[in-house]
C-alpha positions as a printed Julia matrix, in Angstrom:
658×3 Matrix{Float64}:
  38.67   -89.14  108.72
  35.84   -89.83  106.29
  36.84   -90.44  102.67
  36.37   -87.38  100.43
  36.02   -88.26   96.71
  36.04   -84.56   95.82
  39.6    -84.31   97.16
  40.65   -87.03   94.74
  38.91   -84.94   92.09
  41.1    -82.0    93.09
  44.14   -84.26   92.91
  43.09   -85.2    89.38
  43.03   -81.54   88.35
  46.42   -80.96   89.95
  48.13   -83.92   88.29
  46.61   -83.2    84.87
  47.97   -79.64   85.03
  51.42   -80.96   85.95
  51.37   -83.63   83.24
  50.38   -81.14   80.56
  53.07   -78.7    81.68
  55.86   -81.27   81.9
  54.8    -82.84   78.63
  55.49   -79.56   76.86
  51.92   -79.05   75.68
  50.85   -75.44   75.28
  47.48   -75.53   77.0
  48.74   -74.69   80.49
  52.19   -73.04   80.4
  51.98   -72.54   84.18
  50.67   -76.02   84.92
  53.32   -76.45   87.62
  50.8    -74.82   89.98
  49.35   -78.31   90.36
  52.07   -78.91   92.95
  50.71   -76.03   95.03
  47.29   -77.71   94.95
  48.88   -80.92   96.26
  50.58   -79.01   99.08
  47.31   -77.47  100.26
  45.59   -80.86  100.15
  48.44   -82.4   102.16
  48.25   -79.66  104.77
  44.5    -80.18  105.08
  44.73   -83.97  105.42
  47.66   -83.94  107.86
  46.02   -81.39  110.12
  42.6    -83.08  109.95
  44.06   -86.47  110.87
  46.19   -85.1   113.7
  43.45   -82.85  115.07
  40.87   -85.63  115.12
  43.35   -87.98  116.82
  44.23   -85.35  119.42
  40.55   -84.73  120.15
  40.07   -88.45  120.84
  43.4    -88.68  122.71
  44.61   -91.32  120.26
  47.39   -89.45  118.46
  50.76   -91.17  118.15
  53.74   -89.79  116.25
  54.95   -93.32  115.47
  51.55   -94.32  114.14
  51.34   -91.14  112.06
  54.75   -91.69  110.45
  54.1    -95.4   110.03
  50.99   -94.65  107.99
  52.72   -91.93  105.98
  55.66   -94.2   105.16
  53.47   -97.04  103.93
  51.43   -94.54  101.93
  54.35   -92.91  100.12
  57.59   -94.87  100.4
  56.92   -98.15   98.54
  56.41   -96.45   95.17
  59.09   -93.89   95.99
  61.65   -96.62   96.69
  60.7    -98.34   93.43
  61.29   -95.02   91.67
  64.79   -94.74   93.12
  65.77   -98.3    92.24
  64.28   -98.29   88.73
  65.69   -94.85   87.87
  69.13   -95.88   89.1
  68.97   -98.98   86.9
  67.89   -97.0    83.83
  70.53   -94.31   84.28
  73.18   -97.01   84.72
  72.16   -98.3    81.29
  71.85   -95.03   79.4
  73.64   -92.17   81.17
  77.12   -91.03   80.23
  79.7    -91.4    83.03
  79.67   -87.76   84.18
  75.88   -87.64   84.04
  75.63   -90.92   85.95
  77.88   -89.57   88.7
  75.8    -86.42   88.93
  72.63   -88.51   89.0
  74.02   -90.62   91.84
  74.52   -87.46   93.9
  70.9    -86.48   93.32
  69.78   -90.02   94.23
  71.64   -89.81   97.55
  69.97   -86.53   98.44
  66.6    -87.79   97.23
  66.83   -90.86   99.48
  67.4    -88.46  102.39
  64.44   -86.24  101.38
  66.81   -83.37  100.59
  66.57   -83.23   96.81
  64.99   -79.75   96.89
  68.17   -78.38   98.49
  70.38   -80.35   96.11
  68.67   -79.05   92.98
  68.62   -75.54   94.41
  72.42   -75.64   94.67
  73.2    -77.51   91.44
  70.83   -75.94   88.91
  70.26   -72.36   87.81
  66.56   -72.77   88.59
  63.66   -75.19   88.33
  62.63   -73.77   84.95
  66.08   -73.7    83.34
  66.67   -75.89   80.27
  69.37   -78.06   81.83
  66.87   -79.46   84.35
  64.78   -81.17   81.67
  67.07   -84.21   81.67
  67.3    -84.73   85.45
  65.19   -87.81   86.19
  64.74   -87.04   89.89
  64.05   -83.33   89.56
  60.37   -83.77   90.41
  61.25   -85.27   93.79
  61.95   -81.76   95.1
  58.26   -81.54   96.01
  58.29   -84.93   97.74
  61.28   -83.79   99.8
  59.43   -80.65  100.82
  56.4    -82.77  101.69
  58.45   -84.99  103.99
  60.18   -81.99  105.55
  56.72   -80.63  106.24
  55.67   -83.98  107.73
  58.51   -83.61  110.21
  57.57   -80.05  111.1
  53.8    -79.68  110.87
  52.75   -82.53  113.23
  55.07   -81.15  115.92
  53.62   -77.68  115.38
  49.99   -78.8   115.57
  50.71   -81.06  118.53
  52.55   -78.32  120.41
  49.84   -75.71  119.82
  47.14   -78.19  120.84
  48.9    -79.17  124.06
  50.13   -75.78  125.22
  47.42   -73.37  124.08
  43.77   -73.22  125.04
  41.95   -75.16  122.33
  39.85   -72.16  121.33
  43.04   -70.35  120.27
  44.33   -73.15  118.05
  42.69   -71.97  114.78
  43.65   -68.33  115.35
  47.27   -69.23  116.11
  47.5    -71.28  112.9
  45.95   -68.41  110.91
  48.57   -66.02  112.3
  51.41   -68.43  111.56
  50.1    -68.83  108.02
  50.16   -65.08  107.48
  53.7    -64.83  108.84
  54.82   -67.73  106.64
  53.28   -66.09  103.57
  54.99   -62.77  104.29
  58.31   -64.58  104.69
  57.74   -66.43  101.41
  57.02   -63.12   99.68
  60.25   -61.72  101.09
  62.15   -64.71   99.69
  60.5    -64.16   96.33
  61.91   -60.64   96.2
  65.37   -61.34   97.59
  66.01   -64.92   96.44
  63.95   -65.3    93.26
  66.23   -67.97   91.8
  66.08   -70.1    94.96
  62.7    -69.58   96.58
  60.95   -72.18   94.4
  62.76   -75.04   96.15
  62.71   -73.8    99.73
  60.53   -75.32  102.45
  60.17   -71.98  104.22
  58.83   -70.46  101.01
  56.29   -73.28  100.7
  55.23   -73.95  104.27
  52.4    -71.41  104.1
  50.77   -73.49  101.35
  50.51   -76.45  103.73
  49.34   -74.11  106.48
  46.51   -72.82  104.28
  45.36   -76.44  104.18
  45.7    -76.52  107.97
  43.56   -73.38  108.23
  40.83   -75.08  106.2
  40.99   -78.15  108.45
  40.52   -75.96  111.54
  37.61   -73.9   110.18
  34.75   -74.21  112.69
  31.61   -75.97  111.53
  29.66   -73.93  108.96
  25.87   -74.08  108.78
  24.67   -76.35  106.0
  21.92   -73.9   105.05
  23.77   -72.17  102.24
  22.49   -70.62   99.04
  23.34   -73.28   96.46
  23.66   -70.74   93.64
  26.08   -68.66   95.67
  28.05   -71.76   96.66
  28.29   -72.9    93.06
  29.36   -69.4    92.01
  32.1    -69.3    94.65
  33.28   -72.78   93.7
  33.17   -71.92   90.01
  35.28   -68.81   90.55
  37.79   -70.83   92.59
  38.05   -73.55   89.94
  38.28   -70.96   87.15
  41.11   -69.26   89.05
  43.14   -72.47   88.99
  42.75   -72.95   85.26
  43.24   -69.24   84.55
  46.56   -69.01   86.4
  47.68   -72.3    84.85
  47.0    -70.79   81.42
  49.13   -67.68   81.98
  52.56   -67.4    80.42
  54.9    -68.95   82.97
  54.8    -66.91   86.18
  58.41   -67.79   86.92
  60.54   -65.17   88.73
  60.12   -65.29   92.48
  57.51   -68.06   92.44
  55.73   -68.9    94.77
  54.28   -65.4    94.72
  50.83   -63.79   94.62
  49.79   -66.26   91.92
  50.61   -69.15   94.26
  48.57   -67.48   97.0
  45.53   -67.3    94.71
  46.0    -70.97   93.76
  46.21   -72.01   97.4
  43.21   -69.93   98.46
  41.17   -71.3    95.55
  42.13   -74.84   96.54
  41.22   -74.1   100.14
  37.8    -72.81   99.06
  37.12   -75.95   97.02
  38.14   -78.19   99.94
  35.92   -76.17  102.29
  32.93   -76.46   99.98
  33.4    -80.22   99.78
  33.7    -80.43  103.54
  30.56   -78.52  104.49
  28.46   -78.57  101.3
  29.12   -81.91   99.58
  25.82   -81.63   97.71
  26.93   -78.57   95.71
  27.23   -79.06   91.95
  30.98   -78.52   91.82
  31.61   -81.03   94.61
  29.54   -83.61   92.77
  31.43   -82.8    89.57
  34.75   -83.42   91.29
  33.36   -86.7    92.64
  32.61   -88.2    89.21
  34.21   -91.65   89.05
  36.55   -91.09   86.05
  37.9    -87.92   87.65
  38.24   -89.63   91.02
  40.06   -92.53   89.39
  42.69   -90.17   87.95
  42.98   -88.66   91.42
  43.58   -92.1    92.91
  46.41   -92.57   90.42
  47.79   -89.07   90.99
  50.68   -90.04   93.26
  51.9    -92.79   90.95
  51.34   -90.54   87.93
  53.51   -87.89   89.54
  56.19   -90.41   90.48
  56.58   -91.96   87.03
  55.8    -89.27   84.47
  58.96   -87.21   84.84
  61.27   -90.21   84.66
  59.78   -91.1    81.28
  59.8    -87.52   79.94
  63.36   -86.79   81.11
  64.85   -90.03   79.76
  63.28   -89.42   76.36
  64.83   -85.95   76.35
  68.17   -87.35   77.5
  68.21   -89.8    74.62
  67.47   -86.87   72.27
  64.33   -88.58   71.02
  62.33   -86.07   69.0
  59.06   -85.19   70.73
  56.59   -85.87   67.94
  52.89   -86.31   68.65
  53.39   -90.07   68.48
  56.21   -89.93   71.04
  54.16   -87.69   73.34
  51.2    -90.04   73.07
  53.51   -92.96   73.87
  55.0    -91.12   76.87
  51.59   -90.28   78.33
  50.31   -93.79   77.65
  53.31   -95.41   79.33
  52.92   -93.03   82.27
  49.32   -94.1    82.85
  50.15   -97.8    82.46
  53.0    -97.58   84.98
  50.86   -95.48   87.32
  48.01   -97.99   87.25
  50.36  -100.92   87.85
  52.13   -99.24   90.76
  48.82   -98.07   92.27
  47.21  -101.5    91.97
  50.2   -103.68   92.86
  52.26  -101.47   95.15
  50.21   -98.66   96.68
  47.06  -100.64   97.5
  48.76  -103.72   98.97
  51.09  -101.51  101.02
  48.12  -100.01  102.85
  47.52  -103.36  104.52
  50.96  -103.16  106.13
  50.33   -99.97  108.09
  50.21  -101.86  111.38
  53.77  -103.13  110.95
  55.89  -102.08  113.97
  57.59   -98.78  113.25
  61.14  -100.11  113.68
  60.58  -102.61  110.86
  58.85  -100.0   108.71
  61.71   -97.56  109.15
  64.34  -100.19  108.48
  62.66  -101.51  105.34
  61.38   -98.27  103.79
  63.94   -95.7   104.92
  67.2    -97.15  106.21
  67.68   -99.92  103.64
  66.95   -97.7   100.58
  69.33   -95.05  101.92
  72.02   -97.68  102.45
  71.58   -99.26   99.01
  71.51   -95.91   97.19
  74.58   -94.62   99.02
  76.55   -97.81   98.36
  75.54   -97.69   94.7
  76.56   -94.05   94.49
  79.92   -94.88   96.05
  80.55   -97.62   93.47
  79.59   -95.25   90.65
  82.04   -92.61   91.84
  85.02   -94.86   92.55
  84.56   -96.32   89.06
  84.22   -92.86   87.43
  80.73   -93.6    86.18
  81.69   -96.93   84.54
  82.84   -95.53   81.17
  83.46   -99.05   79.82
  79.69   -99.43   79.4
  80.18   -97.56   76.12
  82.44   -98.3    73.17
  86.08   -97.22   72.96
  85.39   -93.76   71.54
  84.08   -92.52   74.87
  87.15   -93.87   76.67
  89.32   -91.95   74.2
  87.34   -88.75   74.79
  87.64   -89.06   78.56
  91.34   -89.92   78.35
  92.05   -86.85   76.21
  89.94   -84.55   78.38
  91.64   -85.81   81.52
  95.13   -85.56   79.99
  94.73   -81.85   79.22
  92.66   -80.96   82.28
  94.25   -78.41   84.59
  93.78   -79.18   88.27
  94.78   -75.64   89.23
  92.42   -73.77   86.88
  89.15   -74.3    88.83
  90.78   -72.92   91.99
  91.67   -69.69   90.18
  88.15   -68.41   89.73
  86.42   -66.68   92.6
  82.92   -65.61   93.48
  83.29   -65.46   97.26
  86.89   -64.89   98.35
  88.41   -61.44   98.04
  92.03   -62.59   98.04
  94.37   -62.67   95.04
  95.68   -66.19   94.38
  99.3    -65.65   93.33
  99.73   -69.35   92.45
  97.52   -69.04   89.35
 100.35   -68.88   86.83
 100.5    -70.13   83.24
 102.99   -69.73   80.42
 106.74   -69.53   80.89
 108.35   -70.48   84.2
 111.73   -68.95   83.34
 113.14   -66.3    85.64
 113.84   -63.9    82.79
 110.32   -64.16   81.37
 108.1    -61.17   80.81
 105.2    -60.66   83.23
 101.52   -60.39   82.42
  98.19   -60.24   84.24
  94.97   -61.65   82.8
  91.6    -60.73   84.31
  88.0    -61.44   83.45
  85.06   -63.71   84.19
  84.79   -67.5    84.01
  85.06   -67.24   80.22
  88.56   -65.84   80.66
  89.37   -68.71   82.99
  88.47   -71.22   80.26
  91.35   -69.84   78.13
  93.82   -71.25   80.67
  95.56   -73.65   78.28
  95.23   -71.25   75.34
  97.18   -68.57   77.21
  99.58   -71.2    78.56
 100.52   -72.15   74.98
 100.99   -68.52   73.89
 102.86   -67.62   77.08
 105.37   -70.46   76.82
 106.03   -69.66   73.18
 106.54   -65.95   73.94
 108.43   -66.44   77.24
 105.69   -64.66   79.18
 104.45   -65.65   82.65
 100.76   -64.84   83.05
  98.98   -64.45   86.39
  95.39   -65.59   85.75
  92.62   -64.01   87.83
  88.9    -64.47   87.25
  85.62   -63.73   89.02
  82.45   -65.59   88.13
  79.96   -63.56   86.05
  81.96   -60.36   86.6
  82.98   -57.73   84.07
  86.41   -56.63   85.25
  86.38   -53.01   84.13
  86.94   -50.07   86.5
  84.39   -47.58   87.77
  81.24   -49.64   87.23
  79.0    -51.93   89.25
  76.81   -54.85   88.24
  73.39   -54.31   89.8
  70.43   -56.71   90.04
  72.66   -59.28   88.41
  73.01   -63.07   88.68
  72.36   -64.08   92.33
  72.48   -60.46   93.49
  68.89   -59.34   93.05
  68.18   -55.7    93.9
  71.78   -55.2    95.06
  75.25   -54.67   93.64
  77.67   -57.52   92.96
  80.09   -56.27   95.6
  82.63   -59.09   95.25
  83.07   -58.29   91.56
  83.63   -54.6    92.23
  86.09   -55.15   95.09
  88.28   -57.6    93.17
  88.2    -55.44   90.04
  89.49   -52.5    92.09
  92.31   -54.71   93.39
  93.23   -55.79   89.87
  93.65   -52.22   88.64
  95.57   -51.31   91.77
  97.93   -54.22   90.95
  98.25   -52.94   87.37
  99.26   -49.49   88.63
 101.67   -50.81   91.27
 103.39   -53.52   89.2
 105.34   -53.34   85.98
 103.49   -55.82   83.81
 104.5    -56.17   80.2
 100.96   -57.15   79.22
  97.51   -56.93   80.77
  94.91   -59.18   79.16
  91.16   -58.77   79.57
  88.75   -61.5    78.49
  85.01   -61.68   79.05
  81.88   -63.19   77.66
  81.34   -59.65   76.44
  77.76   -60.03   75.2
  76.74   -61.16   78.67
  76.99   -57.6    80.0
  74.91   -55.66   77.49
  71.62   -55.63   79.42
  70.57   -52.84   81.79
  72.64   -54.09   84.75
  75.64   -51.74   84.64
  75.68   -48.61   86.8
  78.3    -46.14   88.02
  76.63   -45.34   91.33
  73.74   -46.7    93.37
  70.53   -45.05   92.24
  71.66   -44.51   88.64
  69.05   -44.85   85.95
  69.27   -48.13   84.07
  68.73   -48.87   80.41
  70.51   -50.72   77.62
  71.78   -47.49   75.94
  73.14   -46.3    79.3
  74.8    -49.68   79.84
  76.54   -49.51   76.47
  77.79   -45.98   77.19
  79.05   -46.98   80.66
  80.67   -50.1    79.22
  82.47   -48.04   76.57
  83.68   -45.5    79.15
  84.84   -48.26   81.51
  86.79   -50.04   78.78
  88.37   -46.74   77.75
  89.33   -46.08   81.36
  90.78   -49.6    81.7
  92.96   -49.19   78.62
  94.15   -45.8    79.87
  95.2    -47.28   83.22
  96.96   -50.17   81.49
  98.86   -48.03   78.98
  99.78   -45.44   81.62
 101.33   -48.27   83.67
 103.62   -49.11   80.76
 101.89   -52.39   79.91
 100.45   -53.35   76.55
  96.69   -54.0    76.7
  95.27   -57.19   75.19
  91.57   -57.81   74.59
  90.5    -61.4    73.95
  87.23   -61.95   72.18
  84.83   -64.75   73.05
  84.71   -68.13   71.38
  81.62   -68.83   69.28
  78.48   -68.89   71.42
  77.57   -72.52   72.05
  74.4    -73.56   70.27
  71.4    -74.89   72.14
  71.41   -78.69   72.56
  74.97   -78.95   71.23
  75.93   -81.52   73.86
  72.87   -83.58   72.99
  73.94   -83.51   69.36
  77.54   -84.52   70.06
  76.91   -87.26   72.61
  73.77   -88.67   71.01
  75.73   -91.17   68.93
  77.49   -92.46   72.04
  74.25   -92.85   73.99
  72.77   -94.76   71.05
  76.01   -96.73   70.49
  76.43   -95.37   66.96
  79.37   -93.95   64.99
  80.06   -90.21   64.87
  80.29   -88.38   61.57
  83.07   -85.73   61.66
  81.6    -82.23   61.7
  78.11   -83.6    62.34
  77.44   -81.02   65.04
  79.35   -78.05   63.6
  77.25   -74.91   63.58
  76.94   -71.58   61.8
  78.69   -68.61   63.39
  76.27   -66.03   64.68
  77.72   -62.66   65.67
  75.01   -61.39   68.02
  76.51   -57.97   68.84
  78.09   -55.93   66.0
  78.28   -53.06   68.49
  81.06   -54.91   70.31
  83.1    -55.27   67.13
  82.73   -51.54   66.51
  83.8    -50.83   70.09
  86.95   -52.95   69.77
  87.89   -51.25   66.49
  87.24   -47.85   68.03
  89.56   -48.68   70.93
  92.19   -50.0    68.52
  92.2    -46.64   66.72
  92.53   -44.75   70.01
  95.17   -47.12   71.45
  97.39   -48.34   68.56
  99.37   -50.56   70.94
  96.18   -52.52   71.78
  96.37   -56.22   70.86
  93.12   -57.99   69.95
  93.03   -61.8    69.91
  90.06   -63.58   68.35
  89.99   -67.38   68.93
  87.03   -67.62   66.55
  89.52   -67.17   63.7
  90.65   -70.71   64.53
  87.4    -72.23   65.74
  85.31   -70.99   62.81
  86.22   -71.32   59.14
  84.1    -69.56   56.53
  81.32   -69.05   59.06
  81.23   -72.69   60.19
  82.3    -73.35   63.8
  83.76   -76.53   65.23
  81.81   -78.43   67.87
  84.7    -80.86   68.26
  88.43   -80.97   67.6
  89.78   -84.39   66.63
  86.54   -85.92   67.87
  86.86   -84.3    71.33
  84.1    -81.83   72.28
  84.96   -78.13   72.28
  82.52   -77.21   75.05
  82.31   -78.6    78.56
  79.15   -77.02   79.99
  76.91   -74.04   79.24
  79.5    -72.53   76.9
  82.94   -72.77   78.49
  85.44   -74.61   76.34
  87.27   -77.71   77.55
  90.91   -77.56   78.58
  91.63   -79.82   75.61
  89.95   -77.39   73.21
  91.77   -74.43   74.78
  95.13   -76.15   74.25
  94.33   -77.15   70.68
  93.03   -73.68   69.78
  96.22   -72.16   71.18
  98.39   -74.57   69.22
  96.45   -74.01   66.0
  96.58   -70.25   66.55
 100.38   -70.32   66.63
 100.47   -72.49   63.52
  98.39   -70.03   61.51
  99.22   -66.65   63.06
 102.19   -64.96   64.66
 102.2    -65.0    68.44
 100.63   -61.64   69.42
 102.66   -61.64   72.65
 105.87   -61.58   70.58
 105.02   -59.77   67.37
 102.95   -56.99   68.83
């Protein structure tokens, strides 16, 4: 098809929006919509190329994929190899192993599915240090390349040609409705899913199949339409992040606006806006857009990973380096590769697909069998890993459920003596992280504790979690079912103690109900939470057991891991207490609730690990140089053991002297 400079102008707008957004600048907080613009352009170009080839009876799948591979893969392969090299130099062992998993999936064009399963969402903070995160869109693009040509080819061959545009229009509408459904039911996942994005490509296909429009258009009206479309892009990009359930109606507006601009350039290239998009400096940025997209995120994410402060100078450096790398890869990789498009497909596939997959998978295997090569760093890291591994419980991770509804009776800690007292501990994943803490107390008190936990579940009777976690617009049924089983066990068994531990502040939003259809508000949640805890303590005491409430550890501060591991990444010494933080009690209401329950149930035992972790309002980020936290806030098995040991040194064992 004929070269369209205005399309490169559109690419320039798209990449600039993405660069501004990923760079953390405030101009366009929803600049990620640039990716939607790229998807529409891709759909238009793919369909135009295929349709023209079909009309001249010259279409070949092998030729199509050959050209696509030489267009995209050379720079993409360089990205994989360079990023793998850089992460091997700078990433900590666990991070390197996680990176290698993402590299494997990226080489297979499945990174969108990988990041969907391994992150809490595209916009979550932990994704900012994932150097291949941006490849989710390239994976979707390749998945579309596998699907869309077959679709267009099949419709062209098996339908009368006059019905081809209408059939694509109908499919686009169906795809959009399905995407909207995903946005409502899977808001945390829909961003990464091909079936939520396919309509964006199909809108581009619709534009490519628009019948010829008369050139006799009112230029003022055309410029007005184009101006509104362009304004729509910048307006939506300037909104506060339109995150939940995206792509949604905002994405539809972006795609329609992009389609309008492409249509104007196709049929009315003399319009002012089309000429504006065809200005050489804008077109030049558009020509660099693919390489800019490939390289920018690697630079931004590695700077964040190294905890380099994002000053204006650093941002200027990052953008400058991005443009330099983009120009070099465009001039010395992209352009020369275009001359190789006539290479036989078997050689193209072997060189650009099979070999990179093989190399990346072999590299990933070596990284994993060598545990991320910890010897790259000085001895302190080896000590940390040795201590963490020594105290790590292999059984603990198997004793937390979010899918199975069975009770795992093997999840025992504490005493193993036959004459030991019996206890049950229930809660969410933040009760599970006390595994070694309870093990220490249980052994000292001759108590065997059955540990049961459900992810993100408040294990109190008579309540449901609604519109919570992954369970949008529905109840968290697994949580409710297992909680019922726990209290049935309490009533049917003769436990000496029943322990409840939660990340209590996690459940103070408007997500707790007693019955479907209940009104929801924070005050109602607090009342229902109080009643449920009261009911739980009544059931426990009526069964003859002593109730135990365990408070949370100090809430982990933002960027705490960056603070602690920064000295290792930079090969520097660690200053003891360097990352300790001030205790912040975010919910005095909880403290009042616990004291209220203590007055009502004198036999209630309350254990507060913060009395050990925090001294005079200052909380430990490490114990003996070993980090307290292992992820978003759960403590390490090492920290749990040490906190338990220190607790017994400073306080009487509450499971003995109660």
